[in-house]
């Protein structure tokens, strides 16, 4: 258990050092003009069983074989299939989805397709807004169209997209993996 927690903690520190955020700008989804998080759709996964993962790793592992840092779940989440869209007072559009993996100490997600239009922003944060990653913007679009998000502490996270008023182009986004550990 100690080895797993140490690896998870080191992973958190190294990713946090390279990430865009930590306690960055407050998410738009937590602003007074946005609907409360209680009204935002939640995707709930089966709980993470850290003890079972460690036991499995002990059976197949050994010297030189790295242990898993978390439990990966394959998903298909897009702004068209999950989450909640709303219009804000300034005319901008906000999409949010909550991800919940009971017993997880942290979570992250991977966009297996990531294309955000110029002017759009994505943030990944805990519901309290005390840990915020982003914004990820048009400049983060890459030819391979993949974007891995860093770890956010806790068993519940929010992904939000904000599009400015008048922007007709919607993002093309697909979350293909969610990991909790």
Short mmCIF file of C-alpha atoms in Angstrom, two decimals:
data_model
loop_
_atom_site.label_atom_id
_atom_site.label_comp_id
_atom_site.label_asym_id
_atom_site.label_seq_id
_atom_site.Cartn_x
_atom_site.Cartn_y
_atom_site.Cartn_z
CA UNK A 1 0.00 0.00 0.00
CA UNK A 2 2.82 2.38 0.91
CA UNK A 3 4.53 1.78 -2.44
CA UNK A 4 1.30 2.54 -4.32
CA UNK A 5 0.67 5.74 -2.36
CA UNK A 6 4.27 6.90 -2.80
CA UNK A 7 4.10 6.27 -6.56
CA UNK A 8 0.75 8.04 -6.77
CA UNK A 9 2.07 11.00 -4.77
CA UNK A 10 5.21 11.28 -6.91
CA UNK A 11 3.07 11.10 -10.04
CA UNK A 12 0.87 13.88 -8.71
CA UNK A 13 3.85 16.08 -7.95
CA UNK A 14 5.54 15.59 -11.31
CA UNK A 15 2.37 16.16 -13.29
CA UNK A 16 1.38 19.13 -11.17
CA UNK A 17 4.74 20.74 -11.82
CA UNK A 18 4.22 20.50 -15.57
CA UNK A 19 0.49 21.30 -15.58
CA UNK A 20 -1.34 24.51 -16.38
CA UNK A 21 -2.88 25.33 -13.09
CA UNK A 22 -2.99 24.21 -9.52
CA UNK A 23 -4.87 27.16 -8.11
CA UNK A 24 -5.34 28.95 -11.44
CA UNK A 25 -8.12 31.29 -12.47
CA UNK A 26 -11.50 30.37 -11.08
CA UNK A 27 -13.60 28.18 -13.39
CA UNK A 28 -16.45 29.92 -15.15
CA UNK A 29 -18.72 27.09 -14.08
CA UNK A 30 -18.33 28.13 -10.44
CA UNK A 31 -19.26 31.78 -11.13
CA UNK A 32 -22.56 33.12 -9.74
CA UNK A 33 -24.17 33.31 -13.21
CA UNK A 34 -23.66 29.55 -13.82
CA UNK A 35 -26.07 26.88 -12.66
CA UNK A 36 -24.99 25.08 -9.47
CA UNK A 37 -22.93 21.92 -9.89
CA UNK A 38 -25.81 19.94 -8.42
CA UNK A 39 -27.66 20.51 -11.71
CA UNK A 40 -24.76 19.29 -13.89
CA UNK A 41 -24.87 15.74 -15.25
CA UNK A 42 -22.55 13.28 -13.50
CA UNK A 43 -20.93 10.15 -14.92
CA UNK A 44 -20.36 7.78 -12.00
CA UNK A 45 -17.92 4.90 -12.28
CA UNK A 46 -17.56 1.82 -10.07
CA UNK A 47 -15.39 2.54 -7.02
CA UNK A 48 -11.62 2.21 -7.18
CA UNK A 49 -10.42 -0.73 -5.10
CA UNK A 50 -6.81 0.17 -4.39
CA UNK A 51 -6.19 -2.93 -2.26
CA UNK A 52 -7.43 -5.22 -5.06
CA UNK A 53 -5.27 -3.44 -7.64
CA UNK A 54 -2.22 -3.85 -5.43
CA UNK A 55 -2.99 -7.53 -4.88
CA UNK A 56 -3.30 -8.07 -8.64
CA UNK A 57 -0.03 -6.24 -9.24
CA UNK A 58 1.62 -8.42 -6.60
CA UNK A 59 0.59 -11.55 -8.52
CA UNK A 60 1.97 -10.45 -11.88
CA UNK A 61 4.67 -8.05 -10.75
CA UNK A 62 8.12 -8.52 -9.46
CA UNK A 63 11.46 -6.79 -9.45
CA UNK A 64 11.65 -4.26 -12.25
CA UNK A 65 7.93 -4.47 -13.08
CA UNK A 66 6.21 -1.16 -12.38
CA UNK A 67 3.00 -1.15 -10.39
CA UNK A 68 -0.10 0.57 -11.72
CA UNK A 69 -0.64 4.09 -10.55
CA UNK A 70 -4.40 3.97 -11.06
CA UNK A 71 -7.39 2.16 -12.51
CA UNK A 72 -8.11 3.19 -16.11
CA UNK A 73 -11.69 3.14 -17.38
CA UNK A 74 -12.38 3.26 -21.10
CA UNK A 75 -15.23 5.68 -21.85
CA UNK A 76 -16.90 7.61 -24.65
CA UNK A 77 -17.89 11.04 -23.34
CA UNK A 78 -18.52 13.99 -25.63
CA UNK A 79 -20.40 17.28 -25.28
CA UNK A 80 -23.09 15.70 -27.46
CA UNK A 81 -23.55 12.55 -25.36
CA UNK A 82 -22.98 13.65 -21.76
CA UNK A 83 -22.91 16.72 -19.59
CA UNK A 84 -24.90 19.93 -19.49
CA UNK A 85 -24.83 22.96 -21.82
CA UNK A 86 -26.06 26.38 -20.70
CA UNK A 87 -25.89 30.01 -21.81
CA UNK A 88 -24.35 32.52 -19.41
CA UNK A 89 -25.36 36.14 -18.81
CA UNK A 90 -22.67 37.49 -21.16
CA UNK A 91 -23.86 35.23 -24.01
CA UNK A 92 -21.05 32.71 -23.70
CA UNK A 93 -21.79 28.97 -23.74
CA UNK A 94 -20.75 26.64 -20.93
CA UNK A 95 -20.58 22.84 -21.07
CA UNK A 96 -19.77 20.83 -17.96
CA UNK A 97 -19.66 17.19 -17.01
CA UNK A 98 -18.85 15.79 -13.58
CA UNK A 99 -16.86 12.58 -13.25
CA UNK A 100 -17.20 10.60 -10.02
CA UNK A 101 -15.12 7.58 -9.06
CA UNK A 102 -15.82 6.68 -5.41
CA UNK A 103 -12.77 5.97 -3.24
CA UNK A 104 -10.37 7.59 -5.73
CA UNK A 105 -7.69 9.80 -4.18
CA UNK A 106 -7.22 11.56 -7.53
CA UNK A 107 -8.55 11.43 -11.08
CA UNK A 108 -7.45 12.40 -14.56
CA UNK A 109 -8.84 12.07 -18.06
CA UNK A 110 -7.57 11.75 -21.61
CA UNK A 111 -9.16 13.40 -24.61
CA UNK A 112 -8.72 10.84 -27.36
CA UNK A 113 -9.94 13.56 -29.72
CA UNK A 114 -9.25 17.18 -28.82
CA UNK A 115 -10.02 20.11 -31.08
CA UNK A 116 -11.15 23.36 -29.49
CA UNK A 117 -11.96 26.41 -31.61
CA UNK A 118 -10.09 29.67 -31.25
CA UNK A 119 -11.54 31.57 -28.29
CA UNK A 120 -12.69 28.43 -26.48
CA UNK A 121 -11.24 27.23 -23.17
CA UNK A 122 -11.28 23.97 -21.22
CA UNK A 123 -10.66 23.56 -17.50
CA UNK A 124 -10.49 20.46 -15.30
CA UNK A 125 -11.07 21.01 -11.57
CA UNK A 126 -12.36 19.70 -8.28
CA UNK A 127 -15.92 20.77 -7.32
CA UNK A 128 -14.65 23.20 -4.70
CA UNK A 129 -12.52 25.03 -7.27
CA UNK A 130 -9.44 24.74 -5.06
CA UNK A 131 -7.54 22.71 -7.68
CA UNK A 132 -7.88 23.96 -11.26
CA UNK A 133 -6.03 22.82 -14.38
CA UNK A 134 -6.16 24.96 -17.50
CA UNK A 135 -7.18 26.79 -19.45
CA UNK A 136 -6.48 24.55 -22.42
CA UNK A 137 -7.06 26.51 -25.62
CA UNK A 138 -6.73 26.51 -29.39
CA UNK A 139 -2.95 26.61 -28.92
CA UNK A 140 -3.15 23.16 -27.29
CA UNK A 141 -4.62 21.58 -30.43
CA UNK A 142 -2.04 19.16 -31.84
CA UNK A 143 -1.91 17.20 -35.10
CA UNK A 144 -2.43 13.92 -33.19
CA UNK A 145 -5.59 15.39 -31.53
CA UNK A 146 -4.87 13.80 -28.13
CA UNK A 147 -4.68 15.67 -24.83
CA UNK A 148 -3.97 14.06 -21.47
CA UNK A 149 -5.15 16.05 -18.47
CA UNK A 150 -3.12 16.13 -15.26
CA UNK A 151 -4.24 14.68 -11.95
CA UNK A 152 -6.83 16.49 -9.85
CA UNK A 153 -7.15 15.49 -6.21
CA UNK A 154 -10.36 13.82 -5.06
CA UNK A 155 -12.96 11.33 -6.26
CA UNK A 156 -15.04 13.91 -8.14
CA UNK A 157 -13.88 16.22 -10.92
CA UNK A 158 -15.48 18.61 -13.39
CA UNK A 159 -14.53 19.22 -17.00
CA UNK A 160 -15.81 22.48 -18.46
CA UNK A 161 -15.74 24.12 -21.87
CA UNK A 162 -16.40 27.84 -22.25
CA UNK A 163 -17.11 29.33 -25.69
CA UNK A 164 -17.36 33.10 -26.13
CA UNK A 165 -20.58 34.73 -27.28
CA UNK A 166 -21.06 34.56 -31.03
CA UNK A 167 -18.70 31.64 -31.60
CA UNK A 168 -20.57 29.34 -33.97
CA UNK A 169 -17.95 26.56 -34.05
CA UNK A 170 -18.39 23.87 -31.42
CA UNK A 171 -15.43 21.95 -30.02
CA UNK A 172 -14.78 18.42 -31.23
CA UNK A 173 -14.00 16.55 -28.05
CA UNK A 174 -14.02 12.92 -26.99
CA UNK A 175 -12.95 11.76 -23.57
CA UNK A 176 -11.76 8.19 -24.10
CA UNK A 177 -10.23 7.35 -20.72
CA UNK A 178 -10.74 8.27 -17.09
CA UNK A 179 -8.24 7.09 -14.48
CA UNK A 180 -8.60 7.07 -10.72
CA UNK A 181 -6.10 6.04 -8.10
#
